[in-house]
């Protein structure tokens, strides 16, 4: 008979600190997106405690509707690991993934998604739909939301406030 072993408080604190540190890396990627005039969303893929993929939003500059931060980070990790299956990898992203990104995450076999801010318009981790909870799908990714959510939301709201100010100045 298998026993479920609950993590100790120290192990949980260590996991939270690790999540916060990797989310900080995703926030840095989001800042690169903002500096390029893109919606500030950033992502990193982590395997065995090492970042193996990085990406930031670039659909405007790349003229590519699929150039979301998550997709770009998955592509980067796949290239570095020489595999389209990213088994044992975790994805950290500053904004709740959309349906397109959720599908790519599942196809890549990402073990765990950690996101910052919720997306009430297109979020596919429970805000609009929860694709990761759909039992009929063949891969199930663990999801943790709300990590450094305030910082991620502030980055997004600041970007859009700046755009509104610029539009009103014209």
XYZ file of N, CA, C and O in Angstrom:
680
model
N 0.833 -1.182 0.000
C 0.000 0.000 0.000
C 0.882 1.251 0.000
O 1.796 1.380 0.804
N 0.617 2.176 -0.921
C 1.389 3.405 -1.009
C 0.853 4.437 -0.034
O -0.347 4.623 0.078
N 1.765 5.086 0.649
C 1.405 6.174 1.555
C 1.705 7.483 0.879
O 2.744 7.637 0.250
N 0.803 8.432 1.006
C 1.057 9.774 0.493
C 1.878 10.520 1.542
O 1.498 10.597 2.700
N 3.016 11.033 1.113
C 3.891 11.756 2.021
C 3.676 13.243 1.801
O 3.850 13.751 0.693
N 3.257 13.929 2.834
C 3.032 15.373 2.761
C 4.361 16.093 2.941
O 5.181 15.695 3.767
N 4.585 17.162 2.172
C 5.837 17.918 2.343
C 5.868 18.615 3.690
O 4.834 19.003 4.233
N 7.068 18.765 4.234
C 7.229 19.494 5.487
C 7.086 20.987 5.218
O 7.145 21.431 4.074
N 6.942 21.762 6.282
C 6.832 23.226 6.137
C 8.090 23.781 5.479
O 8.015 24.669 4.630
N 9.253 23.258 5.834
C 10.506 23.708 5.235
C 10.563 23.412 3.746
O 11.030 24.233 2.957
N 10.086 22.229 3.355
C 10.058 21.866 1.934
C 9.097 22.763 1.171
O 9.377 23.164 0.039
N 7.969 23.099 1.793
C 6.995 23.977 1.142
C 7.568 25.384 0.990
O 7.399 26.013 -0.055
N 8.251 25.882 2.024
C 8.880 27.203 1.938
C 9.929 27.232 0.838
O 10.025 28.201 0.093
N 10.703 26.165 0.728
C 11.733 26.075 -0.309
C 11.095 26.059 -1.699
O 11.569 26.731 -2.615
N 9.998 25.326 -1.860
C 9.305 25.275 -3.146
C 8.721 26.644 -3.504
O 8.809 27.074 -4.659
N 8.156 27.336 -2.545
C 7.607 28.679 -2.794
C 8.709 29.651 -3.189
O 8.526 30.469 -4.094
N 9.855 29.564 -2.514
C 10.984 30.441 -2.847
C 11.500 30.134 -4.248
O 11.831 31.048 -5.009
N 11.555 28.872 -4.608
C 11.999 28.470 -5.948
C 11.028 29.003 -7.002
O 11.446 29.568 -8.015
N 9.721 28.851 -6.752
C 8.712 29.373 -7.683
C 8.853 30.886 -7.841
O 8.795 31.404 -8.959
N 9.052 31.597 -6.736
C 9.183 33.056 -6.792
C 10.431 33.464 -7.573
O 10.391 34.417 -8.353
N 11.521 32.726 -7.411
C 12.763 33.055 -8.124
C 12.607 32.832 -9.626
O 13.032 33.681 -10.428
N 11.996 31.735 -10.021
C 11.810 31.494 -11.450
C 10.781 32.457 -12.042
O 10.906 32.870 -13.196
N 9.783 32.853 -11.239
C 8.821 33.841 -11.732
C 9.509 35.183 -11.930
O 9.160 35.928 -12.855
N 10.496 35.493 -11.106
C 11.254 36.733 -11.301
C 11.939 36.712 -12.662
O 11.996 37.719 -13.359
N 12.436 35.569 -13.074
C 13.050 35.426 -14.402
C 12.007 35.632 -15.501
O 12.293 36.258 -16.531
N 10.802 35.125 -15.288
C 9.725 35.335 -16.259
C 9.339 36.816 -16.316
O 9.083 37.356 -17.398
N 9.323 37.501 -15.172
C 9.031 38.933 -15.143
C 10.097 39.718 -15.908
O 9.780 40.708 -16.587
N 11.342 39.281 -15.844
C 12.410 39.937 -16.610
C 12.171 39.754 -18.109
O 12.400 40.676 -18.895
N 11.678 38.590 -18.509
C 11.341 38.368 -19.913
C 10.181 39.278 -20.327
O 10.171 39.828 -21.429
N 9.217 39.454 -19.436
C 8.078 40.334 -19.722
C 8.542 41.777 -19.914
O 8.010 42.495 -20.769
N 9.543 42.186 -19.154
C 10.087 43.545 -19.313
C 10.709 43.716 -20.695
O 10.612 44.789 -21.300
N 11.320 42.662 -21.224
C 11.869 42.714 -22.585
C 10.753 42.898 -23.609
O 10.911 43.627 -24.587
N 9.623 42.229 -23.370
C 8.474 42.396 -24.264
C 7.998 43.836 -24.244
O 7.783 44.447 -25.296
N 7.841 44.399 -23.049
C 7.370 45.786 -22.921
C 8.326 46.751 -23.615
O 7.887 47.673 -24.306
N 9.619 46.526 -23.455
C 10.619 47.394 -24.084
C 10.542 47.322 -25.607
O 10.942 48.266 -26.294
N 9.986 46.223 -26.121
C 9.822 46.054 -27.574
C 8.457 46.520 -28.064
O 8.116 46.319 -29.227
N 7.638 47.077 -27.153
C 6.304 47.531 -27.522
C 5.266 46.426 -27.542
O 4.167 46.604 -28.065
N 5.596 45.294 -26.961
C 4.684 44.148 -26.905
C 4.020 44.080 -25.533
O 4.554 44.610 -24.554
N 2.876 43.409 -25.452
C 2.218 43.195 -24.161
C 3.209 42.438 -23.266
O 3.762 41.412 -23.676
N 3.468 42.944 -22.059
C 4.516 42.369 -21.222
C 4.147 41.038 -20.569
O 3.666 40.977 -19.437
N 4.380 39.984 -21.312
C 4.225 38.632 -20.794
C 5.547 37.924 -21.051
O 6.103 38.016 -22.148
N 6.045 37.245 -20.024
C 7.301 36.524 -20.145
C 7.160 35.120 -19.599
O 6.296 34.844 -18.762
N 8.038 34.230 -20.074
C 7.983 32.836 -19.646
C 9.375 32.217 -19.640
O 10.241 32.622 -20.429
N 9.564 31.254 -18.750
C 10.774 30.437 -18.741
C 10.384 28.981 -18.533
O 9.395 28.678 -17.860
N 11.163 28.084 -19.144
C 10.998 26.646 -18.953
C 12.176 26.171 -18.114
O 13.329 26.525 -18.398
N 11.879 25.374 -17.096
C 12.888 24.926 -16.149
C 12.911 23.399 -16.110
O 11.864 22.751 -16.038
N 14.118 22.846 -16.173
C 14.306 21.399 -16.016
C 15.414 21.176 -14.998
O 16.508 21.728 -15.138
N 15.115 20.394 -13.995
C 16.098 20.076 -12.948
C 16.727 21.333 -12.346
O 17.932 21.377 -12.099
N 15.915 22.365 -12.145
C 16.386 23.584 -11.505
C 17.166 24.535 -12.392
O 17.710 25.526 -11.912
N 17.225 24.244 -13.692
C 17.981 25.075 -14.642
C 17.031 25.594 -15.715
O 16.230 24.825 -16.268
N 17.132 26.876 -16.043
C 16.317 27.449 -17.114
C 16.846 26.934 -18.446
O 18.012 27.122 -18.777
N 15.960 26.276 -19.206
C 16.341 25.716 -20.512
C 15.621 26.405 -21.660
O 15.897 26.110 -22.826
N 14.685 27.293 -21.343
C 13.967 28.016 -22.382
C 13.470 29.346 -21.865
O 13.053 29.445 -20.711
N 13.537 30.359 -22.731
C 13.070 31.694 -22.375
C 12.229 32.230 -23.521
O 12.507 31.942 -24.681
N 11.241 33.059 -23.165
C 10.439 33.685 -24.204
C 9.676 34.869 -23.675
O 9.364 34.941 -22.488
N 9.408 35.816 -24.557
C 8.551 36.955 -24.231
C 7.608 37.165 -25.398
O 7.874 36.727 -26.512
N 6.504 37.821 -25.116
C 5.506 38.090 -26.148
C 6.123 38.844 -27.321
O 6.838 39.821 -27.108
N 5.810 38.410 -28.544
C 6.312 39.109 -29.730
C 5.408 38.951 -30.943
O 5.890 38.969 -32.068
N 4.091 38.799 -30.775
C 3.246 38.628 -31.962
C 3.223 39.856 -32.872
O 3.120 39.711 -34.094
N 3.338 41.054 -32.314
C 3.298 42.269 -33.130
C 4.566 42.366 -33.979
O 4.499 42.456 -35.198
N 5.705 42.317 -33.325
C 6.975 42.463 -34.027
C 7.289 41.321 -34.976
O 7.905 41.524 -36.021
N 6.850 40.116 -34.628
C 7.134 38.954 -35.478
C 6.034 38.717 -36.516
O 6.162 37.802 -37.326
N 4.954 39.505 -36.441
C 3.802 39.302 -37.338
C 3.334 37.853 -37.279
O 3.091 37.214 -38.302
N 3.210 37.356 -36.031
C 2.918 35.943 -35.807
C 1.974 35.806 -34.614
O 2.380 36.042 -33.476
N 0.712 35.438 -34.866
C -0.241 35.332 -33.761
C 0.121 34.247 -32.748
O -0.394 34.253 -31.634
N 1.021 33.334 -33.112
C 1.410 32.288 -32.172
C 2.656 32.653 -31.364
O 3.113 31.846 -30.548
N 3.196 33.843 -31.530
C 4.438 34.229 -30.853
C 4.194 34.703 -29.421
O 4.731 35.721 -28.982
N 3.405 33.943 -28.684
C 3.187 34.227 -27.268
C 4.429 33.797 -26.485
O 5.206 32.956 -26.941
N 4.591 34.355 -25.301
C 5.755 34.065 -24.465
C 5.916 32.568 -24.217
O 7.023 32.026 -24.306
N 4.807 31.897 -23.915
C 4.875 30.463 -23.617
C 5.370 29.668 -24.819
O 6.232 28.788 -24.685
N 4.828 29.957 -25.989
C 5.201 29.228 -27.209
C 6.683 29.448 -27.503
O 7.417 28.502 -27.816
N 7.132 30.687 -27.379
C 8.536 30.988 -27.659
C 9.457 30.302 -26.652
O 10.532 29.801 -27.014
N 9.056 30.241 -25.379
C 9.864 29.554 -24.365
C 9.878 28.041 -24.627
O 10.924 27.396 -24.481
N 8.737 27.486 -25.032
C 8.684 26.052 -25.363
C 9.586 25.737 -26.555
O 10.312 24.737 -26.559
N 9.540 26.590 -27.574
C 10.393 26.386 -28.754
C 11.866 26.443 -28.384
O 12.675 25.638 -28.848
N 12.219 27.422 -27.546
C 13.605 27.571 -27.112
C 14.057 26.332 -26.335
O 15.143 25.793 -26.577
N 13.218 25.863 -25.420
C 13.562 24.675 -24.630
C 13.656 23.435 -25.514
O 14.576 22.626 -25.350
N 12.716 23.279 -26.442
C 12.759 22.131 -27.342
C 14.032 22.093 -28.149
O 14.655 21.030 -28.333
N 14.455 23.264 -28.613
C 15.696 23.342 -29.390
C 16.900 22.999 -28.520
O 17.765 22.217 -28.923
N 16.937 23.547 -27.311
C 18.081 23.297 -26.420
C 18.137 21.836 -25.974
O 19.224 21.277 -25.812
N 16.974 21.230 -25.762
C 16.930 19.840 -25.295
C 16.834 18.840 -26.448
O 16.801 17.628 -26.212
N 16.760 19.348 -27.663
C 16.645 18.502 -28.866
C 15.474 17.532 -28.767
O 15.585 16.355 -29.117
N 14.345 18.058 -28.289
C 13.160 17.215 -28.155
C 11.926 18.107 -28.080
O 11.941 19.129 -27.395
N 10.875 17.710 -28.780
C 9.632 18.469 -28.689
C 8.837 18.082 -27.450
O 7.927 18.799 -27.044
N 9.176 16.969 -26.846
C 8.551 16.557 -25.590
C 9.419 17.053 -24.455
O 10.598 16.719 -24.371
N 8.846 17.863 -23.610
C 9.589 18.490 -22.518
C 9.208 17.854 -21.183
O 8.846 18.532 -20.217
N 9.302 16.546 -21.146
C 8.958 15.762 -19.954
C 9.872 16.174 -18.798
O 11.076 16.341 -18.974
N 9.271 16.365 -17.635
C 10.040 16.755 -16.455
C 10.323 18.234 -16.373
O 11.062 18.674 -15.491
N 9.745 19.017 -17.284
C 9.971 20.473 -17.296
C 8.777 21.206 -16.695
O 7.639 20.731 -16.769
N 9.061 22.355 -16.122
C 8.041 23.246 -15.577
C 8.094 24.556 -16.348
O 9.173 24.988 -16.770
N 6.938 25.178 -16.541
C 6.846 26.452 -17.248
C 6.361 27.511 -16.277
O 5.341 27.325 -15.603
N 7.102 28.614 -16.204
C 6.729 29.769 -15.386
C 6.352 30.883 -16.340
O 7.133 31.225 -17.233
N 5.162 31.452 -16.173
C 4.686 32.506 -17.071
C 3.961 33.561 -16.252
O 3.264 33.240 -15.287
N 4.142 34.814 -16.640
C 3.618 35.925 -15.842
C 2.110 36.097 -15.930
O 1.521 36.717 -15.057
N 1.482 35.552 -16.975
C 0.034 35.675 -17.168
C -0.550 34.299 -17.445
O 0.054 33.496 -18.163
N -1.710 34.049 -16.901
C -2.417 32.777 -17.121
C -2.467 32.447 -18.611
O -2.879 33.272 -19.424
N -2.030 31.247 -18.990
C -2.018 30.882 -20.415
C -3.404 30.887 -21.059
O -4.413 30.579 -20.417
N -3.419 31.226 -22.357
C -4.640 31.163 -23.162
C -4.834 29.724 -23.665
O -4.000 28.850 -23.425
N -5.915 29.486 -24.384
C -6.214 28.145 -24.890
C -5.135 27.648 -25.857
O -4.749 26.479 -25.813
N -4.640 28.523 -26.733
C -3.590 28.118 -27.669
C -2.357 27.643 -26.911
O -1.800 26.578 -27.199
N -1.936 28.424 -25.941
C -0.739 28.081 -25.183
C -0.971 26.843 -24.314
O -0.074 26.000 -24.184
N -2.166 26.720 -23.745
C -2.475 25.533 -22.943
C -2.357 24.270 -23.795
O -1.806 23.256 -23.349
N -2.835 24.330 -25.025
C -2.711 23.182 -25.918
C -1.262 22.839 -26.193
O -0.862 21.663 -26.144
N -0.444 23.838 -26.470
C 0.981 23.598 -26.720
C 1.674 23.045 -25.478
O 2.517 22.139 -25.579
N 1.307 23.560 -24.323
C 1.887 23.090 -23.059
C 1.571 21.613 -22.857
O 2.446 20.822 -22.482
N 0.333 21.230 -23.129
C -0.047 19.818 -22.976
C 0.674 18.937 -23.995
O 1.166 17.867 -23.653
N 0.741 19.390 -25.244
C 1.422 18.600 -26.275
C 2.909 18.442 -25.969
O 3.506 17.421 -26.311
N 3.500 19.434 -25.325
C 4.914 19.365 -24.953
C 5.140 18.478 -23.726
O 6.272 18.167 -23.393
N 4.066 18.109 -23.054
C 4.119 17.271 -21.857
C 4.776 17.974 -20.669
O 5.475 17.367 -19.856
N 4.544 19.289 -20.588
C 5.048 20.057 -19.445
C 4.439 19.475 -18.169
O 3.238 19.206 -18.098
N 5.268 19.267 -17.169
C 4.823 18.680 -15.902
C 3.965 19.655 -15.095
O 2.942 19.283 -14.525
N 4.397 20.930 -15.060
C 3.741 21.898 -14.180
C 3.808 23.292 -14.790
O 4.832 23.683 -15.331
N 2.697 24.024 -14.705
C 2.632 25.426 -15.108
C 2.461 26.255 -13.844
O 1.592 25.971 -13.018
N 3.289 27.288 -13.725
C 3.176 28.241 -12.624
C 2.951 29.596 -13.275
O 3.762 30.031 -14.090
N 1.832 30.246 -12.956
C 1.573 31.550 -13.561
C 1.371 32.611 -12.491
O 1.090 32.300 -11.340
N 1.527 33.859 -12.934
C 1.377 34.998 -12.032
C -0.056 35.492 -11.997
O -0.878 35.000 -11.229
N -0.369 36.454 -12.857
C -1.692 37.091 -12.857
C -2.714 36.250 -13.610
O -2.388 35.578 -14.585
N -3.943 36.327 -13.161
C -5.061 35.687 -13.873
C -5.427 36.525 -15.085
O -5.223 37.737 -15.093
N -5.994 35.862 -16.099
C -6.456 36.566 -17.298
C -7.953 36.340 -17.439
O -8.393 35.300 -17.943
N -8.770 37.315 -16.995
C -10.222 37.132 -17.012
C -10.832 37.131 -18.409
O -12.004 36.795 -18.561
N -10.049 37.466 -19.436
C -10.589 37.498 -20.800
C -10.261 36.247 -21.604
O -11.065 35.814 -22.421
N -9.065 35.684 -21.412
C -8.687 34.519 -22.226
C -8.028 33.403 -21.425
O -7.518 32.447 -22.010
N -8.024 33.484 -20.114
C -7.326 32.495 -19.291
C -7.902 31.090 -19.410
O -9.103 30.888 -19.268
N -7.009 30.125 -19.660
C -7.431 28.729 -19.839
C -7.032 27.838 -18.660
O -6.977 26.618 -18.792
N -6.768 28.455 -17.505
C -6.459 27.703 -16.282
C -7.540 27.937 -15.231
O -7.287 27.858 -14.033
N -8.720 28.283 -15.684
C -9.838 28.466 -14.772
C -10.541 29.796 -14.855
O -11.692 29.909 -14.433
N -9.894 30.823 -15.385
C -10.556 32.129 -15.447
C -11.695 32.149 -16.452
O -12.764 32.685 -16.172
N -11.480 31.588 -17.638
C -12.532 31.484 -18.650
C -12.911 30.017 -18.843
O -14.076 29.657 -18.789
N -11.912 29.204 -19.089
C -12.058 27.742 -19.160
C -10.898 27.143 -18.382
O -9.937 27.833 -18.053
N -10.994 25.844 -18.097
C -9.876 25.160 -17.437
C -9.512 23.932 -18.255
O -9.981 22.830 -17.992
N -8.705 24.143 -19.275
C -8.321 23.035 -20.146
C -7.475 21.998 -19.424
O -7.517 20.816 -19.769
N -6.718 22.416 -18.428
C -5.861 21.474 -17.717
C -6.659 20.525 -16.824
O -6.161 19.475 -16.437
N -7.893 20.875 -16.513
C -8.746 20.012 -15.696
C -9.626 19.100 -16.544
O -10.352 18.259 -15.999
N -9.567 19.243 -17.848
C -10.408 18.442 -18.748
C -9.924 16.984 -18.750
O -8.865 16.666 -19.289
N -10.713 16.117 -18.143
C -10.332 14.713 -17.975
C -10.258 13.942 -19.291
O -9.562 12.940 -19.390
N -10.966 14.403 -20.324
C -10.951 13.690 -21.600
C -9.648 13.877 -22.372
O -9.372 13.138 -23.310
N -8.852 14.851 -21.973
C -7.561 15.061 -22.632
C -6.533 14.083 -22.068
O -6.631 13.654 -20.920
N -5.531 13.757 -22.888
C -4.629 12.669 -22.506
C -3.447 13.071 -21.638
O -2.747 12.220 -21.138
N -3.176 14.338 -21.488
C -2.066 14.746 -20.619
C -2.585 15.760 -19.609
O -3.341 16.664 -19.971
N -2.151 15.613 -18.390
C -2.623 16.496 -17.321
C -1.445 17.181 -16.649
O -0.614 16.543 -16.022
N -1.403 18.476 -16.838
C -0.356 19.324 -16.288
C -0.835 19.900 -14.970
O -1.966 20.371 -14.875
N 0.017 19.875 -13.976
C -0.298 20.503 -12.697
C -0.229 22.021 -12.877
O 0.635 22.513 -13.599
N -1.126 22.748 -12.232
C -1.169 24.204 -12.375
C -1.133 24.866 -11.004
O -1.863 24.473 -10.097
N -0.268 25.874 -10.885
C -0.211 26.720 -9.694
C -0.323 28.158 -10.161
O 0.467 28.603 -10.994
N -1.301 28.878 -9.659
C -1.495 30.270 -10.053
C -1.239 31.233 -8.917
O -1.202 30.840 -7.757
N -1.038 32.494 -9.275
C -0.924 33.545 -8.280
C 0.477 33.816 -7.756
O 0.627 34.596 -6.822
N 1.495 33.208 -8.365
C 2.862 33.435 -7.893
C 3.345 34.791 -8.411
O 3.369 35.039 -9.613
N 3.648 35.676 -7.493
C 4.061 37.058 -7.800
C 3.014 37.755 -8.678
O 3.334 38.555 -9.556
N 1.765 37.428 -8.404
C 0.646 37.944 -9.199
C 0.565 39.463 -9.183
O 0.278 40.073 -10.221
N 0.807 40.076 -8.040
C 0.718 41.541 -7.957
C 1.746 42.210 -8.868
O 1.436 43.182 -9.552
N 2.969 41.671 -8.888
C 4.011 42.243 -9.741
C 3.669 42.071 -11.220
O 3.851 42.991 -12.019
N 3.170 40.890 -11.562
C 2.801 40.632 -12.959
C 1.642 41.526 -13.387
O 1.668 42.114 -14.472
N 0.637 41.656 -12.532
C -0.517 42.508 -12.851
C -0.096 43.970 -12.965
O -0.566 44.688 -13.859
N 0.795 44.417 -12.087
C 1.273 45.801 -12.131
C 2.032 46.066 -13.430
O 1.874 47.114 -14.050
N 2.836 45.101 -13.865
C 3.573 45.237 -15.116
C 2.595 45.395 -16.291
O 2.772 46.263 -17.142
N 1.561 44.582 -16.307
C 0.559 44.649 -17.375
C -0.249 45.942 -17.315
O -0.405 46.623 -18.332
N -0.757 46.287 -16.137
C -1.596 47.491 -16.040
C -0.784 48.746 -16.344
O -1.294 49.676 -16.972
N 0.475 48.788 -15.932
C 1.333 49.927 -16.249
C 1.552 50.076 -17.743
O 1.516 51.187 -18.289
N 1.743 48.959 -18.424
C 1.930 48.974 -19.871
C 0.700 49.553 -20.570
O 0.810 50.438 -21.415
N -0.479 49.067 -20.190
C -1.704 49.539 -20.837
C -2.031 50.981 -20.461
O -2.544 51.739 -21.290
N -1.707 51.385 -19.246
C -1.916 52.788 -18.851
C -1.030 53.705 -19.699
O -1.482 54.764 -20.164
N 0.207 53.294 -19.916
C 1.117 54.081 -20.767
C 0.582 54.181 -22.194
O 0.648 55.254 -22.810
N 0.043 53.109 -22.700
C -0.513 53.125 -24.067
C -1.712 54.048 -24.166
O -1.872 54.772 -25.159
N -2.584 54.015 -23.136
C -3.754 54.903 -23.135
C -3.318 56.361 -23.072
O -3.859 57.197 -23.787
N -2.331 56.660 -22.232
C -1.824 58.042 -22.131
C -1.255 58.500 -23.473
O -1.512 59.621 -23.907
N -0.511 57.638 -24.127
C 0.078 57.994 -25.432
C -1.015 58.208 -26.477
O -0.932 59.142 -27.279
N -2.043 57.388 -26.444
C -3.139 57.527 -27.404
C -3.921 58.815 -27.156
O -4.339 59.493 -28.108
N -4.110 59.172 -25.906
C -4.842 60.397 -25.561
C -4.038 61.650 -25.854
O -4.617 62.728 -26.052
N -2.727 61.537 -25.871
C -1.867 62.694 -26.158
C -1.899 63.061 -27.655
O -1.563 64.180 -28.009
N -2.302 62.120 -28.466
C -2.330 62.378 -29.926
C -3.612 62.995 -30.356
O -4.616 63.013 -30.250
